[in-house]
Structure formats: structure tokens, C-alpha cells
Short mmCIF file of C-alpha atoms and ligand atoms in Angstrom, two decimals:
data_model
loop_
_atom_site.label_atom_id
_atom_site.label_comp_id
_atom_site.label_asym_id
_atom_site.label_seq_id
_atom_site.Cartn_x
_atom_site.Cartn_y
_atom_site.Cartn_z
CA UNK N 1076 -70.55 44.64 -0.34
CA UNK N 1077 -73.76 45.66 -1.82
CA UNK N 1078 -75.11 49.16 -0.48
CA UNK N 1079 -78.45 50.68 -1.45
CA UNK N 1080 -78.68 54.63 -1.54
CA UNK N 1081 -81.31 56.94 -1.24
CA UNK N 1082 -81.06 60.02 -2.57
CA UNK N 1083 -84.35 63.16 -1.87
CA UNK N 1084 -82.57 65.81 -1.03
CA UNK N 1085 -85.16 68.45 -3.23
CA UNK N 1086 -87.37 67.17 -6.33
CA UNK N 1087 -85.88 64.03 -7.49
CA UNK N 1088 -86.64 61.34 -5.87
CA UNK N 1089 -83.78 58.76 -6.45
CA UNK N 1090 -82.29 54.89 -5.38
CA UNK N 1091 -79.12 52.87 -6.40
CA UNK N 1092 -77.54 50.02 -6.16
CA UNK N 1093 -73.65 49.89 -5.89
CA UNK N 1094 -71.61 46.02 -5.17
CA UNK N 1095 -68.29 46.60 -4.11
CA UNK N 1096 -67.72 50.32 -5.95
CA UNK N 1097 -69.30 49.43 -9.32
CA UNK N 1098 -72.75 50.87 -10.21
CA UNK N 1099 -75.59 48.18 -10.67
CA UNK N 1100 -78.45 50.51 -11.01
CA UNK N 1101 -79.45 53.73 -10.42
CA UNK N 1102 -83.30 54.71 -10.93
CA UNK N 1103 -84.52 58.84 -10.73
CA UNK N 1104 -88.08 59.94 -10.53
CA UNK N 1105 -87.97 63.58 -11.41
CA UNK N 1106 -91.10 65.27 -10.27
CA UNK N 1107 -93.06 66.88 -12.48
CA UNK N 1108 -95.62 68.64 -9.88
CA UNK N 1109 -93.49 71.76 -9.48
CA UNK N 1110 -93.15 72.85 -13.23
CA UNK N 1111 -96.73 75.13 -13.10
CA UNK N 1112 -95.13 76.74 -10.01
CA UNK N 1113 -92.17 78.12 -11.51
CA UNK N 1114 -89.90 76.53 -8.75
CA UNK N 1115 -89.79 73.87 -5.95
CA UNK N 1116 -92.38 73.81 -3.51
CA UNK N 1117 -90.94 72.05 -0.45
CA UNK N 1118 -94.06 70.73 0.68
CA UNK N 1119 -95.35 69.06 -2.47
CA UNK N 1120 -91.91 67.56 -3.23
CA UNK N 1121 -91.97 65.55 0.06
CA UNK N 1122 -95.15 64.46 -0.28
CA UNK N 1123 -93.99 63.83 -3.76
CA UNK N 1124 -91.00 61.70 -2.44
CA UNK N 1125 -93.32 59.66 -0.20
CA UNK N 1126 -95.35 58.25 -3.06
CA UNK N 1127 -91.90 58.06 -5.06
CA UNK N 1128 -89.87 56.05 -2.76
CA UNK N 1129 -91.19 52.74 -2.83
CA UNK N 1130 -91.37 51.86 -6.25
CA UNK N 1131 -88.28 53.86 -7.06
CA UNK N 1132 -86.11 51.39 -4.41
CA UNK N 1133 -88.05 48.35 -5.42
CA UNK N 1134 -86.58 49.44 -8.84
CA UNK N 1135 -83.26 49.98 -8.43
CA UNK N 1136 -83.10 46.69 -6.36
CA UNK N 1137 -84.83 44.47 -9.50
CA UNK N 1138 -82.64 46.10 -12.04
CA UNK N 1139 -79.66 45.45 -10.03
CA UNK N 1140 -80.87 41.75 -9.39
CA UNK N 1141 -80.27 42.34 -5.44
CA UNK N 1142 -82.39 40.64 -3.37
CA UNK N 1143 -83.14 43.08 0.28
CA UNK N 1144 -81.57 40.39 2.31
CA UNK N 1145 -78.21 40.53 0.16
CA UNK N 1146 -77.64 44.19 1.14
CA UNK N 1147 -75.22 44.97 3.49
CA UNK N 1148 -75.72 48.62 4.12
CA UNK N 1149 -78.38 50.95 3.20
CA UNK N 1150 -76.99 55.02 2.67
CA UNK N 1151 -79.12 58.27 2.41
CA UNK N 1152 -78.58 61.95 1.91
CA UNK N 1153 -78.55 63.71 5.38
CA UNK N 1154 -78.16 67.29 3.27
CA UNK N 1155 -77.58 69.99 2.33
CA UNK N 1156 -81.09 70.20 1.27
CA UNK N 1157 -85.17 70.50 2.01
CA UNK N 1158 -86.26 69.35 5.70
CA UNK N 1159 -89.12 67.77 4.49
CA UNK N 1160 -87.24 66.00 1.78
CA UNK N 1161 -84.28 64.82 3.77
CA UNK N 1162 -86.72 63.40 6.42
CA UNK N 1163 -88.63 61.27 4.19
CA UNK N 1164 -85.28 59.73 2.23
CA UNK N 1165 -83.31 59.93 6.28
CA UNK N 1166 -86.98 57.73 7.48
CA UNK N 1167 -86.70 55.01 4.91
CA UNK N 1168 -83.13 54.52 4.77
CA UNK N 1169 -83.24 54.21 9.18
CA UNK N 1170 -86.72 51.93 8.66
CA UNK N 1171 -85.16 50.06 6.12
CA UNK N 1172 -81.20 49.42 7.80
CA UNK N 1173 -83.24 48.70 11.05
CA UNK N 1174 -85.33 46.21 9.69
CA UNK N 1175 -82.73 44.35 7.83
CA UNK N 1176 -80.53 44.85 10.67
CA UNK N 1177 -77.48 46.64 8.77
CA UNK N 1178 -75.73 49.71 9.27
CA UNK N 1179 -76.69 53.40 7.66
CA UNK N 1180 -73.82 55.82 5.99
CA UNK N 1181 -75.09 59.27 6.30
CA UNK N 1182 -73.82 61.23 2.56
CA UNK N 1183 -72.91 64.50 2.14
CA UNK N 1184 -74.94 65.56 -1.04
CA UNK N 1185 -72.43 68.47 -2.34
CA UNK N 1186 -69.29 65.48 -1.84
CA UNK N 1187 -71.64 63.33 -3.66
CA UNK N 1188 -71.64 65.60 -6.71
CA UNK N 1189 -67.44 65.19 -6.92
CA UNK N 1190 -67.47 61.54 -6.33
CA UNK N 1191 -69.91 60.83 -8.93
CA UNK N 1192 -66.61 61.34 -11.10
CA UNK N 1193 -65.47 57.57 -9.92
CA UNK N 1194 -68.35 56.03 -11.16
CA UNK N 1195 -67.23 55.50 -14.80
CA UNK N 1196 -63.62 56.07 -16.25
CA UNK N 1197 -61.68 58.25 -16.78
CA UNK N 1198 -61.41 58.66 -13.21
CA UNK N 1199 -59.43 62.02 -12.09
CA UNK N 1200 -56.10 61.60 -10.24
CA UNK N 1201 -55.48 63.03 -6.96
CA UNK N 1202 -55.34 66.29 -6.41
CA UNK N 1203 -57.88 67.36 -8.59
CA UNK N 1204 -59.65 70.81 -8.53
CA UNK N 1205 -63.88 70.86 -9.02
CA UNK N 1206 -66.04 72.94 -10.16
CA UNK N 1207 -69.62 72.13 -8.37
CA UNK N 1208 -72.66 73.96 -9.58
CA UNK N 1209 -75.77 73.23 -8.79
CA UNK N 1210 -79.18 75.10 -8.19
CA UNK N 1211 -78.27 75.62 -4.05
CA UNK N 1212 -74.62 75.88 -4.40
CA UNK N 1213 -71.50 77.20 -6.83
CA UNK N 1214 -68.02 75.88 -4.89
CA UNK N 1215 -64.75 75.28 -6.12
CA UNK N 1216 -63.20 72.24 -4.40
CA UNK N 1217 -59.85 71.16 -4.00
CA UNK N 1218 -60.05 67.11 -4.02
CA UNK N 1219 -57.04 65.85 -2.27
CA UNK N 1220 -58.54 61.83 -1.86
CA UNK N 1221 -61.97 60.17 -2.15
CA UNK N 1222 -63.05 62.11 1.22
CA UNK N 1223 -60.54 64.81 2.29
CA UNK N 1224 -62.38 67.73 0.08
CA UNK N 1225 -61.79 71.58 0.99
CA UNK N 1226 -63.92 74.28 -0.49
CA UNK N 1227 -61.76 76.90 -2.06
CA UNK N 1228 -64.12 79.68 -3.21
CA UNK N 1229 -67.72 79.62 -2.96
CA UNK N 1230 -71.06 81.67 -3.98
CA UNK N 1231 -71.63 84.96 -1.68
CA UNK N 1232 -75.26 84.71 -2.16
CA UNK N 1233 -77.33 83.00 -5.09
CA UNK N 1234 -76.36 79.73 -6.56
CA UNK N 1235 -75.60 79.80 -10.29
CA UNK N 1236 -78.25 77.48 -10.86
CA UNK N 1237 -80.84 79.74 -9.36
CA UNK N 1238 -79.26 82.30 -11.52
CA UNK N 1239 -80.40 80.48 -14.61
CA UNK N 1240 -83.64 79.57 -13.92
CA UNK N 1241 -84.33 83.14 -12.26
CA UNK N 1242 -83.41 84.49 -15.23
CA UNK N 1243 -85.08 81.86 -17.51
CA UNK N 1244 -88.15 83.01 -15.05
CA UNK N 1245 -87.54 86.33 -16.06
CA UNK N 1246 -87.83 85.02 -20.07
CA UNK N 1247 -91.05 83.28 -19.50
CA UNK N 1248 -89.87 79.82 -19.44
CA UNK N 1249 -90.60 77.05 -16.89
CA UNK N 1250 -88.91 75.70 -14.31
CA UNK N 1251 -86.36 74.84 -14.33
CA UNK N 1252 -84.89 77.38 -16.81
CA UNK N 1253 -81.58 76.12 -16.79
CA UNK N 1254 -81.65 73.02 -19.37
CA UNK N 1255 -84.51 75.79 -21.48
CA UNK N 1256 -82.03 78.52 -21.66
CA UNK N 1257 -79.18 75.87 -22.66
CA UNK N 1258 -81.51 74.81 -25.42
CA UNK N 1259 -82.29 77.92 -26.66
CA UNK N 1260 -78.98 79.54 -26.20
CA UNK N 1261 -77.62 77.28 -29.06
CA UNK N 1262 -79.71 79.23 -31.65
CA UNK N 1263 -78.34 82.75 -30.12
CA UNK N 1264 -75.43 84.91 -30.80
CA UNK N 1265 -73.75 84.96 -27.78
CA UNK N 1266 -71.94 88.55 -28.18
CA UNK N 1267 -75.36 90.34 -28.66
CA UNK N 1268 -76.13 91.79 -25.22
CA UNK N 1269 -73.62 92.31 -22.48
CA UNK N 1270 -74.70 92.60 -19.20
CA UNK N 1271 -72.70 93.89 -15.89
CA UNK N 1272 -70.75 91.43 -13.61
CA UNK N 1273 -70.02 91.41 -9.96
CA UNK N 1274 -66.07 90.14 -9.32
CA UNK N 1275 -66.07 88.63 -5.59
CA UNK N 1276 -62.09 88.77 -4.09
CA UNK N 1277 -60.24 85.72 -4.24
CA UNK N 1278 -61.94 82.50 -5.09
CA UNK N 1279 -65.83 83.32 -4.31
CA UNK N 1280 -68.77 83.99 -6.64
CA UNK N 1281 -71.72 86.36 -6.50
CA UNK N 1282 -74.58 85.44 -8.93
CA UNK N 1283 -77.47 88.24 -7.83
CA UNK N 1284 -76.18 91.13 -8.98
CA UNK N 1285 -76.29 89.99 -12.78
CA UNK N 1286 -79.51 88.33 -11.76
CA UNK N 1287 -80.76 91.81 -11.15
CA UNK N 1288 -79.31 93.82 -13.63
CA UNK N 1289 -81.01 91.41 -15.98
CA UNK N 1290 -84.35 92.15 -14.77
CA UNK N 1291 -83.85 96.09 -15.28
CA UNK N 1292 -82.66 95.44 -18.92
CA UNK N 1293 -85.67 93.47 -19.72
CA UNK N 1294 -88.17 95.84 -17.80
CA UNK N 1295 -86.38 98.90 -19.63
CA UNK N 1296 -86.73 96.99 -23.25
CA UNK N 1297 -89.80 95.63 -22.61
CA UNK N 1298 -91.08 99.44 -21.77
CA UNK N 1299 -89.99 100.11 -25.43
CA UNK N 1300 -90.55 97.55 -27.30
CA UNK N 1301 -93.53 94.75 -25.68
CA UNK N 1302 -91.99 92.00 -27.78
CA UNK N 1303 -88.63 92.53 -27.20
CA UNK N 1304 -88.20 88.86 -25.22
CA UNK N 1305 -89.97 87.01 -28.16
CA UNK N 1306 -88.20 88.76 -31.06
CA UNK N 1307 -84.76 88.16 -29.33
CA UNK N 1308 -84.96 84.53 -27.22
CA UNK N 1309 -82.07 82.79 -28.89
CA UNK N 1310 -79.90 85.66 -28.40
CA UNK N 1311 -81.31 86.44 -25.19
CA UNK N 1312 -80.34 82.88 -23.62
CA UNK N 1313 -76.63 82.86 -25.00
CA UNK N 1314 -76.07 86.17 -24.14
CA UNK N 1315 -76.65 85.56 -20.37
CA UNK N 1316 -75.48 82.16 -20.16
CA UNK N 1317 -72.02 83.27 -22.06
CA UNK N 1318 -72.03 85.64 -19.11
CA UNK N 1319 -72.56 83.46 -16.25
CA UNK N 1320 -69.74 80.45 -17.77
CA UNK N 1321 -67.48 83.45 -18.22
CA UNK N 1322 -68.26 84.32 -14.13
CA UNK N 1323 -67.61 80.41 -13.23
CA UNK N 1324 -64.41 80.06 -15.48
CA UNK N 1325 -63.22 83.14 -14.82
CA UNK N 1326 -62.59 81.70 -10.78
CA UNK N 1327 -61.57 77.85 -12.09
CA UNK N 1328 -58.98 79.80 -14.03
CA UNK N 1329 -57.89 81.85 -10.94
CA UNK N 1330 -58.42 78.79 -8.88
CA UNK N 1331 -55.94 76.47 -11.37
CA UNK N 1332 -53.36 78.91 -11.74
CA UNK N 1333 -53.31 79.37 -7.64
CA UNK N 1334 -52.71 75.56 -6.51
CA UNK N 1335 -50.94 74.72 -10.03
CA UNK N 1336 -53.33 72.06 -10.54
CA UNK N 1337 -54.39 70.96 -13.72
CA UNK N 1338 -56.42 68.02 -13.41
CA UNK N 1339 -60.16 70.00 -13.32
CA UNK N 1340 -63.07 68.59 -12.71
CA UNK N 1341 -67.01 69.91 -13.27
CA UNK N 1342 -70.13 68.68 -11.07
CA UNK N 1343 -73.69 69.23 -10.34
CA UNK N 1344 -76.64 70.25 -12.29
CA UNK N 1345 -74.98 73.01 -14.27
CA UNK N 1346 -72.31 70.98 -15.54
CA UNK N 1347 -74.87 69.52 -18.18
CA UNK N 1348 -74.57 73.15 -19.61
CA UNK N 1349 -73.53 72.24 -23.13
CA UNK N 1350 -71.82 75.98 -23.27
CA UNK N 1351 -69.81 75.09 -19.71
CA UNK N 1352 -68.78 71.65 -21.20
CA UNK N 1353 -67.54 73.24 -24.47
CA UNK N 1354 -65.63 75.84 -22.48
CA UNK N 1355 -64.26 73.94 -20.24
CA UNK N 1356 -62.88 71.50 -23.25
CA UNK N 1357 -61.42 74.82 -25.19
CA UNK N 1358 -59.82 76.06 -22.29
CA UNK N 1359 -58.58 73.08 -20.88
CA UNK N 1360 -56.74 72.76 -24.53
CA UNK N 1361 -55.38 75.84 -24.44
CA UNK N 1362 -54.24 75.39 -20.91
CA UNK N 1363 -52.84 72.14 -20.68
CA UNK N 1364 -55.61 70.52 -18.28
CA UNK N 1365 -56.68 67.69 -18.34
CA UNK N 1366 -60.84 67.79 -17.61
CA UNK N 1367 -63.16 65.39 -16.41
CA UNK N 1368 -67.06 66.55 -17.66
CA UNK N 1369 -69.51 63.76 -16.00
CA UNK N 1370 -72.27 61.73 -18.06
CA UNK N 1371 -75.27 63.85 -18.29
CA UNK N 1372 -76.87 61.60 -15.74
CA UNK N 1373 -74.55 61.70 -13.29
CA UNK N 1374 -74.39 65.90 -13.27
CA UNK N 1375 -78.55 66.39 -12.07
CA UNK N 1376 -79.60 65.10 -9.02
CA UNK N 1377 -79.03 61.11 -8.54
CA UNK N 1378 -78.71 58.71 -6.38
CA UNK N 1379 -75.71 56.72 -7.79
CA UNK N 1380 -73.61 59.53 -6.71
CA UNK N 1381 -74.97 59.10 -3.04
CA UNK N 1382 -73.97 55.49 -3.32
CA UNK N 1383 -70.63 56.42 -5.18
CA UNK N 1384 -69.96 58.80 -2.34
CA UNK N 1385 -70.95 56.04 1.00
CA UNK N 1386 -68.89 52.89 -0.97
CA UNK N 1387 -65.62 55.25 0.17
CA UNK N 1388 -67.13 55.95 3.28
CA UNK N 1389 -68.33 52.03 4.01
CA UNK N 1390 -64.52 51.26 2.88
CA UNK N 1391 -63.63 52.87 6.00
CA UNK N 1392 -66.14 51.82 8.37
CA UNK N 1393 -67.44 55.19 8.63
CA UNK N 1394 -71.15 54.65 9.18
CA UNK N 1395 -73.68 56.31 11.57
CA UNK N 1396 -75.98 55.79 14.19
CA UNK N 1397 -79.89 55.20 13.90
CA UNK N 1398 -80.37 58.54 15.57
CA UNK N 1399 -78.92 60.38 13.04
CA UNK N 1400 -81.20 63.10 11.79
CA UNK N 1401 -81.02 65.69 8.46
CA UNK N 1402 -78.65 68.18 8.79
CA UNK N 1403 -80.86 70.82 5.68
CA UNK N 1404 -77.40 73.02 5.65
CA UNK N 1405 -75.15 70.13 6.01
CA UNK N 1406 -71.46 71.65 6.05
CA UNK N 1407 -68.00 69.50 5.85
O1 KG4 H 2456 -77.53 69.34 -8.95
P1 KG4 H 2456 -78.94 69.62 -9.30
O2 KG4 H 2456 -79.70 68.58 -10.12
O3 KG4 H 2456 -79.81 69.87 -8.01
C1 KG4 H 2456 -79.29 70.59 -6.92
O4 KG4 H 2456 -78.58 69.95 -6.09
O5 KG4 H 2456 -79.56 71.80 -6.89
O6 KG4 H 2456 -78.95 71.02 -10.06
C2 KG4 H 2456 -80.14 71.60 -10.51
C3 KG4 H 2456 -79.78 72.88 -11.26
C4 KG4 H 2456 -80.99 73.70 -11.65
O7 KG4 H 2456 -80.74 75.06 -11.32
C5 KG4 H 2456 -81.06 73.52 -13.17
O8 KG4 H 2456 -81.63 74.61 -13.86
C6 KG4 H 2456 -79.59 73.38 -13.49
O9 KG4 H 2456 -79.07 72.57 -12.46
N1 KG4 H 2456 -79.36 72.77 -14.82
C7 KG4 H 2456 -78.84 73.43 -15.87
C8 KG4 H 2456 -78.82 72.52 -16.95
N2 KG4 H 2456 -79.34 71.33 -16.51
C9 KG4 H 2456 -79.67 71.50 -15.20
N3 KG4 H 2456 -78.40 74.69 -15.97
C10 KG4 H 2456 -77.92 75.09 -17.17
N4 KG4 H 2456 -77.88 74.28 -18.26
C11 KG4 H 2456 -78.31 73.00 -18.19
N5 KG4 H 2456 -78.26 72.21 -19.28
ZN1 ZN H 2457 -77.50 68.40 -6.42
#
């Protein structure tokens, strides 16, 4: 079984190839057109995806030696995401499966981000709790097999993602701020500033009150001292990321102690955090977990989680119709 996946849900444009549940190839084209705005801009990352697309399939197919004609289904992600980005991955993936006459597996792109922890050992055992942060979502999911996922807690409003690059925005540093304020962060005392935290009942996050309070601090620093952000970057970036890993591990905690689970699991973009991965590690020593931190690679954006995520789904026969269309706030 040899399934190609698409994967242009917001600015990377992305294809693998998966045979029977083992990565061949997985190619990302990260696009570099947003940077001078400070964020995404939906419109010039789907024209961005239509120029990406071709090569980056043609790609993943030579690297994983697979001829079209040897493919056997072709999978895309139908969302959560941008419209205009999900339509131009959802358009070549129905072209393509139409053409070669095969079927299409529509992929959730937040269950992607948990299953990319099966494409390399050690795999996590069932059930497993995960941590998912990305720049659209923060959830904590209860894994109970390969597609039977419940979300637990989630954010009330912004994503912590958005909460670092917002704030990175905030520093003066491009988008996206997150990987810049991990960087920087490293240099930083982490104890130097503390800034207010909003504690959402139960299992849920909220990320826009700190996001805010941030942006007073600065403005009433700034007001005193106009190179306050430059004399103080390092400690700056640790400060506020120490803050927002102590908001995410504060609920994984919570969340562990709840279901008595200790196999724990982190996901998505944020989960390349070097400061998240080291936490996680200490307090999965102290606690007894076991954790499962994916390959850099496989936290951002990529499609070999999309084809990670439809191999389970093919192994069922769960595939969809060519008149499926992109669901932009795809739930489960
Ligand atoms: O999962 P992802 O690639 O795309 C979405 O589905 O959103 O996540 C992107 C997010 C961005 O907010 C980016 O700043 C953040 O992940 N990110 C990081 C790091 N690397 C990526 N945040 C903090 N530290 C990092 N090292
Ligand atoms: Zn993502």
C-alpha cells in the first residue's frame, strides 16, 4: 500500500510518501513570502501553495522511488485550517486520485499532529495523554487507539503559538516569533520578569490575557526607558516563555494526575520549544512518566504526519468521496 499525502493546511506547503505504515519521504516547502508581514497572509500562502505543489509532490515521489501508477491512494488535509489553502492541497489530491483512478482519505490535521508519534520508535502505548500545541490550537488529548482521540481541555481563545509569536511581535522579531524567542530565551534568566496568568477551570487554557498584560509591561518600560527591549532580549524571551510552559504544564500535570495516565505525549509546532522539551523530560522524571517528544521535523507543519495519520485510516477502509470539500474548522 503506497499512499501519497498532501499536506497545505497554512504556509507550508508539504507531500509524502508512506508504503504500508513506514515513511519513504516526506518533502516541506516553508514559505518564506510572509516573514516581511509579520504573520500569514491567507491569500499569498495559497497562491504560494499553487506554485509549491507540483514540484514538492514530484519530490516526495522521486525520493521515495514511487512511480504515480504504483500509488494506491492519494490523502490530503481537509482542515482545520485556511480556505484558500485547504482548497488548493483538497484540488490536487481529488485531480490527482481521479486521474489515477484511486481512492482519497480526507485527514484531520490536529489528529495528524498525535499520529506523527508512530512514525519513528519509541512509539507510545495506548492510552496515552497529548499535549498538541500549535499556532491555531493548544488541546490536551486523551489517545485511546490510532483514531479514537477525545479532547480533554482546550484553549478558550488564543493558541499558544499565537501567543509566542504575538509576543515575539511585540519584541520586534519576525514571524514567526516562536523558534526567535526559543533562541533567544536560552541566553536569558528565566526568573527575571514575572508576568500575570489567567487559570481556566478544569482542563482548558487561555493564552490572551498574558498576551496582553505583556504588551502593557513593555509600553509602561518602554515609556521609561526607550531601550528597555534591546538592553533586556535574552531575559525578556525566557521570562515569557518560562511563563507560557509553566501555563501548558501546569494543565498536562492536572490532566495526568486526573486519568492516572502516565504515558505523555507532546505535538505540534510548539513542541520544538527546547524549554517545553526540557520540562517535559524533568518532570516526567520526577513523576514517573514516561514521554514521547517528536523529531523536530515531525512537530512543525508536515506532511508525513498527514500520511502517518490516513495509513490508519486506509487500514480500515475509511476513505472519502470525490465531493468531499475543506472543512477550515474541521472538528472530530
Ligand atoms: O504546527 P505548526 O507548524 O502549524 C500550525 O498548525 O499552526 O505550528 C506553528 C507554531 C507557530 O506559532 C510557531 O511560532 C511555533 O509553532 N513554533 C515554536 C517553535 N517552533 C515553532 N514556538 C516556540 N518555540 C519553538 N522552537
Ligand atoms: Zn499544525
Amino acid at each position: 500500500m503506497n499512499i501519497l499525502a498532501i499536506e497545505s493546511s497554512c504556509d507550508d506547503s508539504s507531500a509524502a510518501v508512506i508504503q504500508n505504515g513506514t515513511l519513504l519521504s516526506n518533502v516541506v516547502a516553508s514559505q518564506l513570502v510572509h516573514q516581511q508581514y509579520g504573520g500569514v497572509v491567507p491569500e499569498l500562502a495559497s497562491r504560494a501553495h499553487q506554485q509549491y505543489i507540483v514540484p514538492v509532490v514530484d519530490e516526495a515521489l522521486r525520493s521515495a522511488k514511487i512511480a504515480k501508477k504504483d500509488l494506491t491512494a492519494i490523502a490530503f488535509t481537509r482542515g482545520p485550517g485556511l480556505l484558500g489553502s485547504l482548497l488548493v492541497g483538497t484540488s490536487f489530491a481529488k485531480a490527482l486520485a481521479l486521474a489515477l483512478d484511486i481512492p482519497l482519505i480526507d485527514v484531520n490535521h490536529m489528529q495528524a499532529h498525535v499520529l506523527a508519534h508512530f512514525i519513528e520508535n519509541p512509539k507510545p502505548q495506548f492510552p496515552f495523554l497529548c499535549l498538541t500545541v500549535s499556532g491555531g490550537h493548544t488541546q490536551l488529548v486523551l489517545v485511546r487507539d490510532y483514531l479514537d482521540l477525545e479532547i480533554i481541555g482546550q484553549t478558550q481563545d488564543d493558541a499558544v503559538g499565537e501567543a509566542f509569536d504575538k509576543t515575539a511581535k511585540l519584541l520586534q522579531l519576525s514571524y514567526p516569533g516562536g523558534p526567535l524567542i526559543d533562541r533567544h530565551a536560552r541566553d536569558g534568566n528565566p526568573d527575571r520578569f514575572r508576568f500575570p496568568t489567567t487559570d481556566m477551570p478544569g482542563l482548558d487554557f487561555s493564552f490572551s490575557g498574558i498576551k496582553t498584560a505583556f504588551m502593557y509591561f513593555l509600553r509602561d518600560q518602554t515609556a521609561k526607558n526607550p531601550g528597555f527591549i534591546e538592553e533586556n532580549l535574552p531575559d525578556l524571551c525566557a521570562s515569557i516563555q518560562a511563563t507560557l510552559i509553566r501555563m501548558l504544564m501546569q494543565k498536562l500535570r492536572k490532566a495526568a494526575a486526573q486519568t492516572g495516565i502516565t504515558y505523555i505525549a507532546i505535538a505540534g509546532g510548539v513542541s520544538a520549544n527546547s524549554g517545553l522539551r526540557e520540562e517535559l523530560q524533568k518532570t516526567g522524571a520526577e513523576l514517573g512518566w514516561t514521554v514521547f517528544i517528536p523529531r523536530f521535523e515531525y512537530c512543525t507543519d508536515n506532511a508525513g504526519m498527514i500520511a502517518m495519520a490516513a495509513h490508519f485510516k486506509a487500514l480500515r477502509g475509511d476513505f472519502c468521496p470525490q465531493t468531499v470539500s475543506p472543512m477550515p474548522r474541521m472538528a472530530w
